Coordinates of C-alpha atoms in Angstrom, one line a residue:
X1 CA -44.6 -20.0 84.5
X2 CA -47.3 -17.5 83.3
X3 CA -50.5 -19.3 82.1
X4 CA -50.8 -18.7 78.4
X5 CA -54.2 -17.8 76.7
X6 CA -55.0 -19.2 73.2
X7 CA -57.6 -17.9 70.9
X8 CA -60.7 -20.0 69.9
X9 CA -59.3 -21.0 66.9
X10 CA -55.9 -22.0 68.1
X11 CA -57.7 -24.0 70.9
X12 CA -59.7 -25.9 68.4
X13 CA -56.5 -26.7 66.2
X14 CA -54.6 -28.0 69.3
X15 CA -57.8 -30.1 70.2
X16 CA -57.9 -31.8 66.7
X17 CA -54.4 -32.7 66.9
X18 CA -55.1 -34.7 70.2
X19 CA -58.3 -36.4 68.9
X20 CA -57.1 -40.2 68.1
X21 CA -58.4 -42.6 65.4
X22 CA -60.6 -45.4 66.8
X23 CA -60.4 -47.7 68.4
X24 CA -58.8 -45.1 70.8
X25 CA -61.0 -42.2 72.3
X26 CA -60.8 -39.1 74.5
X27 CA -63.2 -37.3 76.8
X28 CA -63.3 -33.7 77.6
X29 CA -61.4 -34.1 80.6
X30 CA -58.8 -35.6 78.8
X31 CA -58.7 -32.6 76.3
X32 CA -58.6 -30.3 79.4
X33 CA -55.8 -32.2 80.9
X34 CA -53.9 -32.2 77.6
X35 CA -54.2 -28.4 76.9
X36 CA -53.3 -27.7 80.4
X37 CA -50.0 -29.8 80.2
X38 CA -49.0 -29.2 76.4
X39 CA -49.9 -25.6 76.2
X40 CA -49.6 -24.3 79.7
X41 CA -53.2 -23.3 79.6
X42 CA -55.5 -22.8 82.9
X43 CA -58.9 -21.8 83.9
X44 CA -60.5 -24.1 81.1
X45 CA -64.2 -24.6 81.6
X46 CA -65.7 -28.0 80.8
X47 CA -68.5 -26.1 79.1
X48 CA -66.1 -24.3 76.4
X49 CA -64.3 -27.5 75.3
X50 CA -67.9 -29.2 75.1
X51 CA -68.8 -26.1 72.9
X52 CA -65.7 -26.5 70.7
X53 CA -66.5 -30.4 70.4
X54 CA -69.6 -29.7 69.1
X55 CA -68.4 -27.6 66.4
X56 CA -65.6 -30.0 65.5
X57 CA -68.3 -32.7 65.1
X58 CA -70.2 -30.6 62.7
X59 CA -67.1 -29.2 60.7
X60 CA -64.5 -32.0 60.9
X61 CA -66.6 -34.9 61.2
X62 CA -65.1 -35.9 64.7
X63 CA -67.3 -38.9 65.9
X64 CA -68.7 -39.0 69.4
X65 CA -70.1 -41.9 71.5
X66 CA -71.8 -41.7 74.7
X67 CA -71.2 -44.4 77.3
X68 CA -72.9 -43.8 80.6
X69 CA -72.8 -40.2 81.5
X70 CA -69.6 -39.5 79.4
X71 CA -69.0 -38.6 75.8
X72 CA -66.1 -40.2 74.0
X73 CA -64.5 -38.4 71.0
X74 CA -62.7 -40.0 68.0
X75 CA -62.0 -40.0 64.2
X76 CA -63.2 -43.2 62.4
X77 CA -60.8 -45.5 60.7
X78 CA -59.5 -44.1 57.3
X79 CA -60.5 -40.4 58.1
X80 CA -58.1 -37.6 57.2
X81 CA -58.4 -34.2 58.2
X82 CA -56.6 -31.6 55.8
X83 CA -56.6 -27.9 56.4
X84 CA -55.4 -27.1 52.9
X85 CA -57.2 -28.4 49.9
X86 CA -55.2 -30.9 47.9
X87 CA -54.5 -29.4 44.4
X88 CA -54.7 -31.6 41.0
X89 CA -50.9 -31.8 40.9
X90 CA -50.5 -33.3 44.1
X91 CA -53.7 -35.5 43.8
X92 CA -52.3 -36.9 40.6
X93 CA -48.8 -37.6 42.4
X94 CA -50.7 -39.5 45.1
X95 CA -52.9 -41.5 42.8
X96 CA -49.8 -42.6 40.6
X97 CA -48.2 -43.7 43.8
X98 CA -51.2 -45.9 44.7
X99 CA -51.3 -47.5 41.4
X100 CA -47.6 -48.1 40.6
X101 CA -45.9 -48.5 44.2
X102 CA -48.6 -50.9 45.6
X103 CA -46.4 -53.8 45.3
X104 CA -43.6 -52.2 47.2
X105 CA -45.1 -50.5 50.1
X106 CA -46.1 -52.4 53.2
X107 CA -50.0 -53.2 53.9
X108 CA -49.5 -50.4 57.2
X109 CA -48.0 -47.8 54.8
X110 CA -50.6 -48.4 52.4
X111 CA -53.5 -48.2 55.1
X112 CA -52.0 -45.1 56.4
X113 CA -52.1 -43.4 53.0
X114 CA -55.7 -44.5 52.2
X115 CA -57.2 -41.2 53.3
X116 CA -55.0 -39.3 51.4
X117 CA -55.8 -41.4 48.1
X118 CA -59.3 -41.0 48.8
X119 CA -59.1 -37.4 49.2
X120 CA -56.9 -37.3 45.9
X121 CA -59.7 -39.1 43.9
X122 CA -62.3 -36.6 45.2
X123 CA -60.1 -33.6 44.2
X124 CA -59.5 -35.0 41.0
X125 CA -63.4 -35.5 40.1
X126 CA -63.9 -31.6 40.6
X127 CA -65.2 -30.5 37.4
X128 CA -62.7 -27.4 37.4
X129 CA -60.0 -29.7 37.0
X130 CA -61.5 -32.0 34.2
X131 CA -59.3 -35.0 35.8
X132 CA -62.2 -37.5 36.0
X133 CA -60.9 -39.6 33.5
X134 CA -57.0 -39.3 34.5
X135 CA -56.7 -43.3 34.8
X136 CA -57.6 -43.3 31.0
X137 CA -54.7 -40.9 29.9
X138 CA -51.9 -41.6 32.4
X139 CA -49.7 -44.9 32.3
X140 CA -46.5 -46.3 32.9
X141 CA -45.7 -49.4 30.8
X142 CA -42.5 -51.3 30.6
X143 CA -40.8 -52.1 27.1
X144 CA -40.6 -55.8 28.0
X145 CA -43.8 -57.8 28.3
X146 CA -45.4 -57.1 31.7
X147 CA -45.6 -60.4 33.7
X148 CA -47.9 -60.8 36.6
X149 CA -46.2 -59.7 39.8
X150 CA -45.1 -62.5 41.9
X151 CA -47.6 -63.1 45.0
X152 CA -46.1 -62.4 48.3
X153 CA -47.4 -62.2 52.0
X154 CA -47.5 -58.5 52.9
X155 CA -47.1 -59.0 56.4
X156 CA -43.4 -60.5 55.8
X157 CA -42.4 -57.2 53.7
X158 CA -43.8 -55.2 56.5
X159 CA -41.6 -57.4 59.1
X160 CA -38.5 -56.8 56.8
X161 CA -39.1 -53.0 57.0
X162 CA -39.6 -53.2 60.5
X163 CA -36.2 -55.1 61.1
X164 CA -34.5 -52.4 59.0
X165 CA -35.8 -49.5 61.0
X166 CA -35.3 -51.0 64.3
X167 CA -32.1 -52.6 63.2
X168 CA -32.7 -56.1 64.3
X169 CA -31.9 -59.5 63.0
X170 CA -34.8 -61.7 61.9
X171 CA -35.2 -65.6 61.6
X172 CA -36.9 -66.5 58.4
X173 CA -38.1 -69.7 56.4
X174 CA -37.2 -69.7 53.0
X175 CA -37.9 -71.9 50.1
X176 CA -35.0 -72.1 47.5
X177 CA -35.5 -72.5 43.9
X178 CA -35.3 -76.2 43.8
X179 CA -37.8 -76.4 46.6
X180 CA -35.8 -77.1 49.4
X181 CA -36.8 -75.0 52.6
X182 CA -34.3 -73.6 54.9
X183 CA -34.0 -71.4 58.1
X184 CA -31.9 -68.4 58.1
X185 CA -30.8 -65.8 60.7
X186 CA -30.9 -62.8 58.6
X187 CA -29.1 -59.5 58.4
X188 CA -31.1 -57.4 56.3
X189 CA -29.4 -54.6 54.4
X190 CA -32.1 -53.4 51.9
X191 CA -35.0 -54.1 49.8
X192 CA -35.3 -53.5 45.8
X193 CA -38.1 -54.3 43.4
X194 CA -37.0 -55.6 40.0
X195 CA -39.8 -55.5 37.5
X196 CA -42.5 -57.7 39.2
X197 CA -40.5 -59.2 42.1
X198 CA -39.3 -57.8 45.4
X199 CA -35.9 -58.7 46.6
X200 CA -34.5 -58.8 50.4
X201 CA -30.9 -57.7 49.9
X202 CA -29.0 -59.7 53.1
X203 CA -26.2 -61.6 54.6
X204 CA -27.0 -64.5 57.0
X205 CA -25.3 -66.0 59.9
X206 CA -23.2 -69.0 59.0
X207 CA -22.8 -67.7 55.3
X208 CA -19.6 -69.5 53.6
X209 CA -19.1 -67.3 50.8
X210 CA -18.6 -63.2 51.4
X211 CA -21.1 -61.1 49.7
X212 CA -24.7 -60.0 49.6
X213 CA -27.6 -62.4 48.8
X214 CA -30.7 -61.7 47.0
X215 CA -33.7 -63.5 48.7
X216 CA -37.0 -63.2 46.5
X217 CA -39.6 -62.1 49.0
X218 CA -42.3 -64.3 47.7
X219 CA -40.2 -67.4 48.6
X220 CA -40.2 -66.5 52.3
X221 CA -42.5 -68.5 54.3
X222 CA -42.2 -67.3 57.9
X223 CA -40.6 -64.4 59.5
X224 CA -39.8 -63.7 63.4
X225 CA -37.9 -60.4 64.4
X226 CA -35.2 -61.2 67.0
X227 CA -33.9 -59.1 69.8
X228 CA -30.1 -59.2 68.3
X229 CA -28.6 -56.7 66.0
X230 CA -27.7 -57.6 62.4
X231 CA -24.3 -57.3 61.2
X232 CA -24.2 -54.3 59.0
X233 CA -22.0 -53.6 55.9
X234 CA -20.4 -50.5 56.6
X235 CA -21.2 -47.9 53.9
X236 CA -23.7 -49.9 52.2
X237 CA -26.0 -48.0 50.1
X238 CA -28.7 -49.8 48.0
X239 CA -28.2 -47.3 44.8
X240 CA -24.4 -48.0 44.6
X241 CA -25.1 -51.7 44.8
X242 CA -27.4 -51.5 42.0
X243 CA -25.2 -49.1 39.7
X244 CA -22.5 -51.8 40.2
X245 CA -24.6 -54.7 39.0
X246 CA -25.9 -56.2 42.3
X247 CA -29.0 -57.7 40.9
X248 CA -27.5 -58.4 37.3
X249 CA -24.8 -60.7 36.2
X250 CA -21.6 -59.2 34.9
X251 CA -20.6 -60.9 31.7
X252 CA -17.1 -59.4 31.2
X253 CA -14.4 -57.3 32.7
X254 CA -13.9 -55.1 29.5
X255 CA -16.8 -52.3 29.6
X256 CA -16.1 -50.7 26.4
X257 CA -19.0 -51.6 24.3
X258 CA -19.0 -51.1 20.4
X259 CA -22.3 -51.6 18.4
X260 CA -23.3 -51.1 15.0
X261 CA -27.1 -50.2 14.5
X262 CA -29.5 -49.9 11.6
X263 CA -29.9 -45.8 12.0
X264 CA -33.7 -45.9 12.5
X265 CA -33.2 -48.5 15.2
X266 CA -30.6 -46.6 17.1
X267 CA -32.3 -43.3 16.8
X268 CA -33.9 -43.5 20.5
X269 CA -30.1 -43.8 21.6
X270 CA -29.6 -40.1 20.6
X271 CA -32.3 -39.1 23.2
X272 CA -31.6 -42.0 25.7
X273 CA -27.8 -42.8 25.5
X274 CA -26.5 -45.9 26.9
X275 CA -24.1 -44.0 29.0
X276 CA -22.7 -40.1 29.6
X277 CA -19.7 -40.8 27.2
X278 CA -21.6 -42.5 24.4
X279 CA -20.4 -41.5 20.9
X280 CA -22.6 -41.8 17.9
X281 CA -20.6 -42.0 14.3
X282 CA -22.7 -42.3 11.0
X283 CA -21.1 -44.9 8.4
X284 CA -21.0 -44.9 4.8
X285 CA -23.4 -47.8 4.5
X286 CA -26.2 -45.9 6.3
X287 CA -25.8 -47.5 9.7
X288 CA -24.6 -46.1 12.8
X289 CA -21.6 -47.0 15.0
X290 CA -22.3 -46.6 18.9
X291 CA -20.0 -46.8 21.4
X292 CA -20.4 -46.6 25.3
X293 CA -18.7 -47.4 28.4
X294 CA -21.1 -49.6 30.5
X295 CA -20.9 -52.8 32.6
X296 CA -21.8 -55.5 29.9
X297 CA -24.5 -57.7 31.7
X298 CA -26.7 -60.4 31.1
X299 CA -29.8 -57.7 30.7
X300 CA -27.7 -55.9 28.3
X301 CA -27.3 -59.1 26.2
X302 CA -30.9 -60.0 26.4
X303 CA -31.9 -56.5 25.3
X304 CA -29.5 -56.4 22.2
X305 CA -30.8 -59.9 21.4
X306 CA -34.3 -58.1 21.1
X307 CA -33.3 -56.1 18.3
X308 CA -32.6 -59.1 16.1
X309 CA -30.9 -58.4 12.7
X310 CA -31.0 -54.7 13.4
X311 CA -27.9 -54.4 15.6
X312 CA -24.3 -56.0 15.5
X313 CA -22.1 -56.4 18.4
X314 CA -18.6 -55.5 17.3
X315 CA -16.6 -55.3 20.7
X316 CA -15.7 -56.7 22.8
X317 CA -14.6 -59.7 20.9
X318 CA -15.6 -62.2 23.7
X319 CA -19.1 -60.6 23.7
X320 CA -19.4 -60.8 19.9
X321 CA -18.5 -64.4 20.1
X322 CA -20.9 -65.1 22.8
X323 CA -23.9 -63.3 20.7
X324 CA -22.8 -65.2 17.6
X325 CA -23.0 -68.5 19.3
X326 CA -26.4 -67.6 20.8
X327 CA -27.5 -66.7 17.3
X328 CA -26.2 -69.8 15.9
X329 CA -28.2 -71.9 18.6
X330 CA -31.4 -70.1 17.8
X331 CA -30.7 -70.9 14.2
X332 CA -30.2 -74.6 14.7
X333 CA -33.3 -75.0 17.0
X334 CA -35.6 -73.4 14.6
X335 CA -34.2 -75.3 11.7
X336 CA -34.4 -78.5 13.6
X337 CA -38.2 -78.1 14.4
X338 CA -39.3 -76.5 11.2
X339 CA -41.7 -78.6 8.8

């Protein structure tokens, strides 16, 4: 096989890719061996690689530690080398990711992304882009009151992701709502975050009833990844699971919802419909009738109750009766405790 020749810049880029992050380190001899084996290079002089390393130290911040008569090269923890400058749009994307997905990403992933977050902050401080105060101008805010997120052990989430990636079962100790603790051999299917709580979607060995179980990750006390493979649900897709109401309680089989809103209250449904087949009809009394085919769940009921007397449920009748009973119960409660 013919020996290749690389230009100086090609050789230095190849060297950059080989330099590890501390605590790992490489020597000039390690780099020569790497270039010879991976790039089929020959006749490399130690002196030329030493000159390369001197330039890389100066330009890219490669660190060197001398032990005895040997130099050891490495990048410090948290460093990140980018040959293309990060633009403001990409930088803003990284910082929004850091701000709003922090509770979903495992600690190891956040650590790996930390250099990119740091570079993004520096990019947005560039006077040219005037993004220095972006945090004062960009936010995601829920319509419901933003509760404090449930606190959980980040290592538990990382272990769950490892089990999913490696296709392994794991044993976990879990505290139920009533306070009882129990051990489970778990077949993880997925992870989902709902508002301020992250859930493990899984089955477990010895489960009596069929179906998926939602385990709140903050109630997990301990996890041990096993060598055994999990029992997978054929064709499972976390998006389909959620669309079918996996994390919500379906109240009725009937899905034809009919509501009558005060027009100003319903106006936002013209821009953000309840469903693709939503129909909007203006009534003679100034209100509007909204019909849609949706899965009527517990969260839909809570959402409608938030409108108070600005909405009336017409159909299905069972849902109307349920809302009426709830409103009557509220009236009795407030009248009983009024002075």
